[in-house]
CSV table of C-alpha atoms and ligand atoms in Angstrom, one decimal:
chain,number,residue,atom,x,y,z
A,1,MET,CA,-7.5,-7.4,-24.1
A,2,PHE,CA,-7.7,-3.9,-22.7
A,3,ALA,CA,-4.7,-3.0,-20.4
A,4,VAL,CA,-2.8,-0.1,-18.8
A,5,TYR,CA,0.9,-0.9,-19.0
A,6,ALA,CA,4.5,0.4,-18.7
A,7,GLU,CA,6.4,0.6,-22.0
A,8,SER,CA,9.5,2.5,-20.8
A,9,PHE,CA,11.0,4.1,-17.7
A,10,SER,CA,11.6,7.7,-16.8
A,11,THR,CA,12.7,9.0,-13.4
A,12,ASP,CA,11.7,12.6,-14.0
A,13,ASP,CA,8.6,12.0,-16.2
A,14,PRO,CA,7.2,8.6,-15.2
A,15,LEU,CA,3.9,9.1,-17.1
A,16,SER,CA,5.8,9.3,-20.4
A,17,GLY,CA,6.1,5.4,-20.4
A,18,LEU,CA,2.5,4.8,-19.5
A,19,VAL,CA,0.3,3.3,-22.2
A,20,VAL,CA,-3.5,2.8,-22.2
A,21,GLY,CA,-4.1,0.2,-24.9
A,22,GLU,CA,-4.2,-3.5,-25.7
A,23,ARG,CA,-2.1,-6.4,-24.5
A,24,PRO,CA,-2.4,-10.2,-25.1
A,25,ASP,CA,-4.6,-12.3,-22.8
A,26,PRO,CA,-2.6,-13.6,-19.8
A,27,GLU,CA,-0.9,-17.1,-19.9
A,28,VAL,CA,-2.4,-19.3,-17.3
A,29,PRO,CA,0.1,-21.9,-15.8
A,30,ASP,CA,-1.0,-25.1,-14.1
A,31,GLY,CA,-2.5,-24.3,-10.6
A,32,TRP,CA,-3.3,-20.7,-11.7
A,33,THR,CA,-6.7,-19.2,-12.4
A,34,THR,CA,-7.9,-16.0,-14.1
A,35,VAL,CA,-9.9,-13.3,-12.4
A,36,THR,CA,-12.1,-10.9,-14.5
A,37,VAL,CA,-11.2,-7.6,-13.0
A,38,LYS,CA,-14.2,-5.4,-11.9
A,39,ALA,CA,-12.1,-2.9,-9.9
A,40,SER,CA,-8.4,-2.2,-9.2
A,41,ALA,CA,-6.6,0.5,-7.1
A,42,LEU,CA,-3.6,2.6,-7.8
A,43,ASN,CA,-0.6,2.4,-5.5
A,44,HIS,CA,2.7,4.4,-5.3
A,45,HIS,CA,4.2,1.1,-6.4
A,46,ASP,CA,2.8,1.7,-9.9
A,47,LEU,CA,4.6,5.1,-10.1
A,48,TRP,CA,7.8,3.5,-8.9
A,49,SER,CA,7.4,0.9,-11.7
A,50,LEU,CA,7.2,3.7,-14.3
A,51,ARG,CA,10.4,5.1,-12.8
A,52,GLY,CA,12.1,1.7,-13.2
A,53,VAL,CA,12.2,0.9,-9.5
A,54,GLY,CA,11.5,-2.8,-8.8
A,55,LEU,CA,10.8,-3.5,-12.4
A,56,LYS,CA,13.4,-4.8,-14.9
A,57,GLU,CA,13.9,-3.4,-18.4
A,58,GLU,CA,13.6,-6.9,-19.9
A,59,ALA,CA,10.2,-7.4,-18.3
A,60,LEU,CA,8.7,-4.5,-20.4
A,61,PRO,CA,6.0,-4.1,-21.6
A,62,MET,CA,4.4,-4.8,-18.2
A,63,ILE,CA,0.7,-4.4,-17.3
A,64,LEU,CA,0.7,-2.3,-14.1
A,65,GLY,CA,-1.4,-2.8,-11.0
A,66,CYS,CA,-1.1,-4.9,-7.8
A,67,ASP,CA,-4.7,-4.7,-6.6
A,68,ALA,CA,-7.8,-6.3,-8.0
A,69,ALA,CA,-11.3,-7.4,-7.0
A,70,GLY,CA,-13.3,-9.4,-9.5
A,71,ILE,CA,-14.9,-12.6,-10.5
A,72,ASP,CA,-13.0,-15.9,-10.6
A,73,GLU,CA,-13.5,-18.7,-13.2
A,74,ASP,CA,-16.2,-20.3,-11.0
A,75,GLY,CA,-18.2,-17.1,-10.8
A,76,ASN,CA,-17.2,-16.3,-7.2
A,77,GLU,CA,-16.6,-12.7,-6.1
A,78,VAL,CA,-12.9,-12.5,-5.0
A,79,VAL,CA,-10.1,-10.3,-3.8
A,80,VAL,CA,-6.6,-11.0,-5.3
A,81,HIS,CA,-3.6,-11.4,-3.0
A,82,ALA,CA,-0.8,-9.7,-4.9
A,83,VAL,CA,2.2,-11.5,-3.3
A,84,ILE,CA,3.3,-14.3,-5.6
A,85,SER,CA,5.6,-16.7,-3.8
A,86,ASP,CA,7.5,-19.7,-5.2
A,87,PRO,CA,5.3,-22.8,-5.4
A,88,SER,CA,7.7,-24.7,-3.1
A,89,TRP,CA,7.6,-21.9,-0.4
A,90,ARG,CA,5.8,-22.7,2.9
A,91,GLY,CA,4.9,-20.2,5.6
A,92,ASP,CA,4.8,-16.4,5.6
A,93,GLU,CA,4.9,-15.5,1.9
A,94,THR,CA,6.4,-12.1,2.6
A,95,PHE,CA,9.6,-13.8,3.7
A,96,ASP,CA,10.1,-15.8,0.5
A,97,PRO,CA,13.3,-14.4,-1.1
A,98,ARG,CA,11.8,-15.4,-4.5
A,99,ARG,CA,8.5,-13.7,-4.0
A,100,SER,CA,7.3,-10.9,-6.4
A,101,LEU,CA,4.3,-8.6,-6.5
A,102,LEU,CA,1.9,-8.7,-9.4
A,103,SER,CA,3.3,-6.3,-12.1
A,104,GLU,CA,6.9,-7.1,-11.3
A,105,ARG,CA,7.4,-10.6,-12.8
A,106,TYR,CA,3.8,-11.5,-13.6
A,107,GLN,CA,1.4,-9.2,-15.5
A,108,GLY,CA,-0.6,-6.9,-13.2
A,109,THR,CA,-4.2,-6.0,-12.6
A,110,PHE,CA,-5.0,-2.9,-14.7
A,111,ALA,CA,-6.6,-5.1,-17.4
A,112,ASP,CA,-9.7,-7.1,-18.3
A,113,THR,CA,-8.3,-10.2,-16.7
A,114,VAL,CA,-5.4,-11.1,-14.4
A,115,ALA,CA,-3.9,-14.6,-13.9
A,116,VAL,CA,-2.9,-15.6,-10.4
A,117,PRO,CA,-2.1,-18.8,-8.4
A,118,ARG,CA,-5.4,-20.4,-7.2
A,119,VAL,CA,-4.2,-19.8,-3.6
A,120,ASN,CA,-4.0,-16.1,-4.2
A,121,VAL,CA,-7.8,-15.5,-4.3
A,122,VAL,CA,-9.7,-14.7,-1.2
A,123,PRO,CA,-13.5,-14.6,-1.0
A,124,LYS,CA,-15.1,-11.1,-1.2
A,125,PRO,CA,-18.0,-10.6,1.2
A,126,ALA,CA,-21.2,-9.1,-0.3
A,127,SER,CA,-20.9,-6.3,2.2
A,128,LEU,CA,-17.8,-4.9,0.4
A,129,SER,CA,-18.2,-3.3,-3.0
A,130,PHE,CA,-15.7,-4.3,-5.7
A,131,GLU,CA,-14.3,-0.8,-5.4
A,132,GLU,CA,-13.8,-1.1,-1.7
A,133,ALA,CA,-12.4,-4.6,-1.9
A,134,ALA,CA,-9.9,-3.4,-4.6
A,135,CYS,CA,-8.2,-1.1,-2.1
A,136,LEU,CA,-7.3,-3.9,0.3
A,137,PRO,CA,-4.5,-6.1,-1.3
A,138,THR,CA,-1.6,-3.5,-1.1
A,139,ALA,CA,-2.2,-0.3,0.9
A,140,TRP,CA,-4.7,-1.7,3.4
A,141,LEU,CA,-2.9,-5.0,3.9
A,142,THR,CA,0.4,-3.2,4.4
A,143,ALA,CA,-1.2,-0.9,7.0
A,144,TYR,CA,-2.8,-3.9,8.7
A,145,ARG,CA,0.5,-5.8,9.1
A,146,MET,CA,2.3,-2.6,10.1
A,147,LEU,CA,-0.1,-2.0,13.0
A,148,PHE,CA,-1.1,-5.4,14.3
A,149,GLY,CA,1.6,-7.7,12.9
A,150,GLN,CA,5.0,-6.1,12.8
A,151,GLY,CA,4.0,-3.3,15.1
A,152,ASP,CA,2.1,-5.5,17.6
A,153,LEU,CA,0.0,-2.6,18.7
A,154,LYS,CA,-2.9,-3.0,21.1
A,155,ALA,CA,-6.0,-1.0,22.0
A,156,GLY,CA,-5.0,2.0,24.2
A,157,ASP,CA,-1.5,2.4,22.5
A,158,THR,CA,-0.7,5.8,20.9
A,159,VAL,CA,0.4,5.8,17.3
A,160,LEU,CA,1.7,8.6,15.0
A,161,VAL,CA,0.9,8.2,11.2
A,162,GLN,CA,3.2,10.3,9.0
A,163,GLY,CA,2.0,11.9,5.7
A,164,ALA,CA,-1.8,11.5,6.4
A,165,GLY,CA,-3.0,11.7,2.8
A,166,GLY,CA,-1.5,8.6,1.3
A,167,GLY,CA,-3.2,5.3,0.5
A,168,VAL,CA,-1.3,3.5,3.2
A,169,ALA,CA,-1.6,6.4,5.6
A,170,THR,CA,-5.4,6.7,5.3
A,171,ALA,CA,-5.6,3.0,5.9
A,172,LEU,CA,-3.4,3.3,8.9
A,173,ILE,CA,-5.6,6.0,10.4
A,174,SER,CA,-8.8,4.1,9.8
A,175,LEU,CA,-7.5,0.7,11.0
A,176,ALA,CA,-5.7,2.1,14.1
A,177,ARG,CA,-9.0,3.8,15.1
A,178,ALA,CA,-10.9,0.6,14.5
A,179,GLY,CA,-8.4,-1.2,16.7
A,180,GLY,CA,-8.9,1.2,19.7
A,181,LEU,CA,-5.6,3.1,19.4
A,182,ARG,CA,-5.1,6.8,20.1
A,183,VAL,CA,-4.1,8.2,16.6
A,184,PHE,CA,-2.0,11.2,15.8
A,185,ALA,CA,-1.4,12.1,12.1
A,186,THR,CA,0.8,14.7,10.3
A,187,SER,CA,0.4,16.2,6.9
A,188,ARG,CA,2.1,19.0,5.0
A,189,ASP,CA,-1.3,20.2,3.9
A,190,GLU,CA,-4.0,21.9,6.0
A,191,THR,CA,-6.9,20.5,4.1
A,192,LYS,CA,-5.5,17.0,4.4
A,193,ARG,CA,-5.0,17.5,8.1
A,194,ALA,CA,-8.7,18.4,8.4
A,195,LYS,CA,-9.7,15.3,6.4
A,196,ALA,CA,-7.5,13.1,8.6
A,197,LEU,CA,-9.5,14.3,11.6
A,198,GLY,CA,-12.7,13.4,9.8
A,199,LEU,CA,-11.3,10.0,9.1
A,200,GLY,CA,-10.7,9.3,12.8
A,201,ALA,CA,-7.4,10.8,13.8
A,202,HIS,CA,-7.7,12.1,17.4
A,203,ASP,CA,-5.3,15.0,16.7
A,204,VAL,CA,-3.4,16.3,13.6
A,205,PHE,CA,-0.1,18.3,13.3
A,206,GLU,CA,1.9,20.0,10.6
A,207,SER,CA,4.8,17.8,9.4
A,208,GLY,CA,7.7,18.2,11.8
A,209,ALA,CA,5.6,19.8,14.6
A,210,ARG,CA,6.3,18.8,18.3
A,211,LEU,CA,3.7,16.4,19.7
A,212,PRO,CA,2.0,17.0,23.1
A,213,VAL,CA,3.2,13.5,24.2
A,214,LYS,CA,5.7,10.9,23.0
A,215,VAL,CA,4.0,8.0,21.2
A,216,ASP,CA,4.4,4.2,21.6
A,217,ALA,CA,4.9,3.7,17.8
A,218,VAL,CA,5.3,5.6,14.5
A,219,MET,CA,4.0,4.3,11.2
A,220,GLU,CA,6.5,5.6,8.6
A,221,THR,CA,6.1,5.5,4.8
A,222,VAL,CA,7.5,9.0,3.9
A,223,GLY,CA,11.2,8.3,4.6
A,224,ARG,CA,13.8,11.1,4.4
A,225,ALA,CA,11.4,14.0,5.0
A,226,THR,CA,9.9,12.7,8.2
A,227,TRP,CA,12.4,10.2,9.7
A,228,SER,CA,14.1,12.5,12.2
A,229,HIS,CA,10.7,13.7,13.5
A,230,SER,CA,9.5,10.1,13.7
A,231,ILE,CA,12.4,9.1,15.9
A,232,ARG,CA,12.1,12.2,18.1
A,233,SER,CA,8.4,11.5,18.6
A,234,LEU,CA,8.9,8.1,20.2
A,235,ARG,CA,8.9,7.4,24.0
A,236,PRO,CA,11.8,5.4,25.4
A,237,GLY,CA,11.4,1.8,24.2
A,238,GLY,CA,9.0,2.8,21.4
A,239,ARG,CA,9.1,1.4,17.9
A,240,ILE,CA,9.0,2.7,14.4
A,241,VAL,CA,7.5,0.5,11.7
A,242,ILE,CA,8.6,1.5,8.2
A,243,SER,CA,7.2,0.2,4.9
A,244,GLY,CA,8.1,3.0,2.4
A,245,THR,CA,10.3,6.0,1.6
A,246,THR,CA,8.2,8.1,-0.7
A,247,SER,CA,10.4,11.2,-0.2
A,248,GLY,CA,13.6,9.2,-0.6
A,249,PRO,CA,15.7,6.6,1.4
A,250,LYS,CA,18.8,8.6,2.1
A,251,LEU,CA,18.7,10.2,5.5
A,252,ASP,CA,20.3,13.5,6.6
A,253,ASP,CA,20.4,12.2,10.2
A,254,ALA,CA,19.5,8.6,11.0
A,255,GLU,CA,19.3,9.6,14.7
A,256,LEU,CA,21.4,6.7,15.8
A,257,THR,CA,22.2,8.1,19.2
A,258,ARG,CA,18.5,8.4,20.1
A,259,ILE,CA,17.9,4.9,18.8
A,260,PHE,CA,20.4,3.3,21.2
A,261,PHE,CA,20.0,5.7,24.1
A,262,LEU,CA,16.2,5.4,24.1
A,263,GLN,CA,16.3,1.7,23.2
A,264,LEU,CA,14.0,2.2,20.2
A,265,SER,CA,13.1,-0.5,17.7
A,266,VAL,CA,13.2,0.0,14.0
A,267,ILE,CA,11.0,-2.6,12.2
A,268,GLY,CA,10.5,-3.2,8.5
A,269,SER,CA,7.2,-4.3,7.1
A,270,THR,CA,6.2,-5.4,3.6
A,271,MET,CA,2.8,-6.2,2.3
A,272,GLY,CA,1.2,-9.1,4.2
A,273,THR,CA,0.3,-12.8,3.9
A,274,ARG,CA,-2.8,-14.3,2.3
A,275,ASP,CA,-4.1,-15.2,5.8
A,276,GLU,CA,-3.6,-11.6,6.9
A,277,LEU,CA,-5.6,-10.4,3.8
A,278,ALA,CA,-8.4,-12.8,4.7
A,279,SER,CA,-8.4,-11.5,8.3
A,280,LEU,CA,-8.5,-7.9,7.1
A,281,VAL,CA,-11.4,-8.7,4.8
A,282,THR,CA,-13.2,-10.3,7.8
A,283,LEU,CA,-12.4,-7.2,10.0
A,284,LEU,CA,-14.0,-4.9,7.5
A,285,ASP,CA,-17.0,-7.1,7.0
A,286,ALA,CA,-17.6,-7.3,10.7
A,287,SER,CA,-16.7,-3.8,11.8
A,288,GLY,CA,-18.1,-1.7,9.0
A,289,THR,CA,-14.7,0.1,8.6
A,290,ARG,CA,-14.3,1.0,4.9
A,291,PRO,CA,-11.4,2.2,2.7
A,292,LEU,CA,-11.6,6.0,1.9
A,293,ILE,CA,-11.8,6.3,-1.8
A,294,ASP,CA,-10.5,9.7,-3.2
A,295,ARG,CA,-11.9,9.1,-6.7
A,296,THR,CA,-13.2,6.4,-8.9
A,297,LEU,CA,-12.2,6.5,-12.6
A,298,SER,CA,-12.9,4.2,-15.5
A,299,MET,CA,-9.7,2.3,-16.3
A,300,GLU,CA,-9.6,4.2,-19.6
A,301,LYS,CA,-8.9,7.3,-17.6
A,302,ALA,CA,-6.0,5.7,-15.6
A,303,ARG,CA,-3.6,8.4,-16.7
A,304,ASP,CA,-5.6,11.0,-14.8
A,305,GLY,CA,-5.3,8.9,-11.6
A,306,PHE,CA,-1.5,8.5,-12.1
A,307,ALA,CA,-1.1,12.2,-12.6
A,308,ALA,CA,-3.0,13.1,-9.4
A,309,MET,CA,-0.8,10.7,-7.4
A,310,ALA,CA,2.4,12.0,-9.0
A,311,GLU,CA,1.2,15.5,-7.9
A,312,GLY,CA,0.4,14.4,-4.4
A,313,ASP,CA,-3.1,15.5,-5.0
A,314,VAL,CA,-4.9,12.5,-3.4
A,315,PHE,CA,-6.5,11.8,0.0
A,316,GLY,CA,-7.2,8.1,0.1
A,317,LYS,CA,-7.3,5.6,-2.7
A,318,VAL,CA,-7.6,6.1,-6.5
A,319,VAL,CA,-9.8,3.3,-7.8
A,320,PHE,CA,-10.2,2.1,-11.5
A,321,THR,CA,-13.3,0.3,-12.6
A,322,ARG,CA,-13.9,-2.0,-15.7
B,401,NAP,N1,6.6,-2.2,1.7
B,401,NAP,C1,5.4,-2.4,1.2
B,401,NAP,O1,4.9,-3.5,1.1
B,401,NAP,C2,4.6,-1.2,0.7
B,401,NAP,C3,3.3,-1.3,0.4
B,401,NAP,C4,2.5,-0.2,0.0
B,401,NAP,C5,3.2,1.0,-0.1
B,401,NAP,N2,4.5,1.1,0.1
B,401,NAP,C6,5.3,2.4,0.0
B,401,NAP,O2,4.7,3.3,0.9
B,401,NAP,C7,4.7,4.6,0.4
B,401,NAP,C8,3.3,5.2,0.4
B,401,NAP,O3,2.5,4.5,-0.6
B,401,NAP,P1,1.1,5.0,-1.0
B,401,NAP,O4,0.6,4.1,-2.1
B,401,NAP,O5,0.3,5.2,0.3
B,401,NAP,O6,1.5,6.4,-1.6
B,401,NAP,P2,0.7,7.8,-1.8
B,401,NAP,O7,-0.8,7.4,-1.7
B,401,NAP,O8,1.3,8.5,-3.0
B,401,NAP,O9,1.0,8.6,-0.4
B,401,NAP,C9,2.2,9.3,-0.2
B,401,NAP,C10,2.1,10.2,1.0
B,401,NAP,O10,3.4,10.5,1.5
B,401,NAP,C11,3.4,11.8,2.0
B,401,NAP,N3,4.6,12.5,1.5
B,401,NAP,C12,5.1,12.5,0.3
B,401,NAP,N4,6.2,13.2,0.1
B,401,NAP,C13,6.4,13.8,1.3
B,401,NAP,C14,7.3,14.8,1.8
B,401,NAP,N5,8.3,15.3,1.1
B,401,NAP,N6,7.1,15.2,3.1
B,401,NAP,C15,6.1,14.7,3.9
B,401,NAP,N7,5.2,13.8,3.4
B,401,NAP,C16,5.3,13.4,2.2
B,401,NAP,C17,2.2,12.5,1.5
B,401,NAP,O11,1.4,12.9,2.7
B,401,NAP,P3,0.9,14.4,2.9
B,401,NAP,O12,0.6,15.0,1.5
B,401,NAP,O13,-0.4,14.2,3.7
B,401,NAP,O14,1.9,15.2,3.7
B,401,NAP,C18,1.4,11.5,0.7
B,401,NAP,O15,0.1,11.6,0.9
B,401,NAP,C19,5.3,4.5,-1.0
B,401,NAP,O16,6.7,4.8,-1.0
B,401,NAP,C20,5.1,3.0,-1.4
B,401,NAP,O17,6.1,2.5,-2.3
B,401,NAP,C21,5.2,0.0,0.5
């Protein structure tokens, strides 16, 4: 079948290991089903995989992609939950120490079909297009759990979103606004700051700029480049929810003194559960909130999407269609 896969790793030139070609049809274990992929979305995770982060050499070649919306074996329109937990695991799948994401241990979604456990499909409402639904399983689910799960934010709270242009960041801005929060966002780029305002941010700032008020919570995915500013932007008792370190995990200053003196909380967040994905789908169906799609490419043109993400030249999600 047609597939977009990683053949080798390179830290400096991740696209050198990317192949747009053919791979065998997926194996379908007992209790699993296949989904015919209609649309999938690109995540920074796919670039990390090509750099050899989170993916083992012996797993190559590996079909990339965590996100998919498509049609299951019974003809139903579905969204795929990308967190694959051990069959014996009960409860929050993101806490299963043996969990993996599609494209880490099991073949990913940039292909004609993807095999997943039956419990990993969620009904797609007719109101969402396949392209919109494909944005939800990773970036949007992560943003949803950061804000309303791990972040426990409520209408009226003030939140800062760092690095406005990213897939998770644009989801954070849209969902925070839909949830009645006051939303600040930063970006290095003036055009992206203007777009963030259009997306629903109440106010935007250059990366590192002093905010007019301290915020209740910061949503952090950038890491090293923004960490200090994130900590300095919090009110006493505020919290930082972190799900990524795009600019690197090693900090110049962890701001430990501020963390204890201001009694700040640092909270990790990773993906979300199948139930959270179902709730997110319902929220979008009911509210009319929709993922911002930067560009839609046919899957044959996947390399162009990877290149744009590697350059930081995206605002919203890059979607691939079959
Ligand atoms: N834990 C999880 O479950 C989970 C799930 C999804 C994603 N993630 C992680 O979250 C991160 C974001 O993912 P994504 O798919 O949204 O990536 P993305 O679309 O590539 O977005 C990255 C954003 O980070 C900002 N950025 C990058 N380098 C920066 C720098 N040096 N200084 C300031 N800002 C910088 C940029 O914002 P501006 O250009 O606007 O400044 C960019 O738009 C990745 O590291 C990813 O691995 C984790």
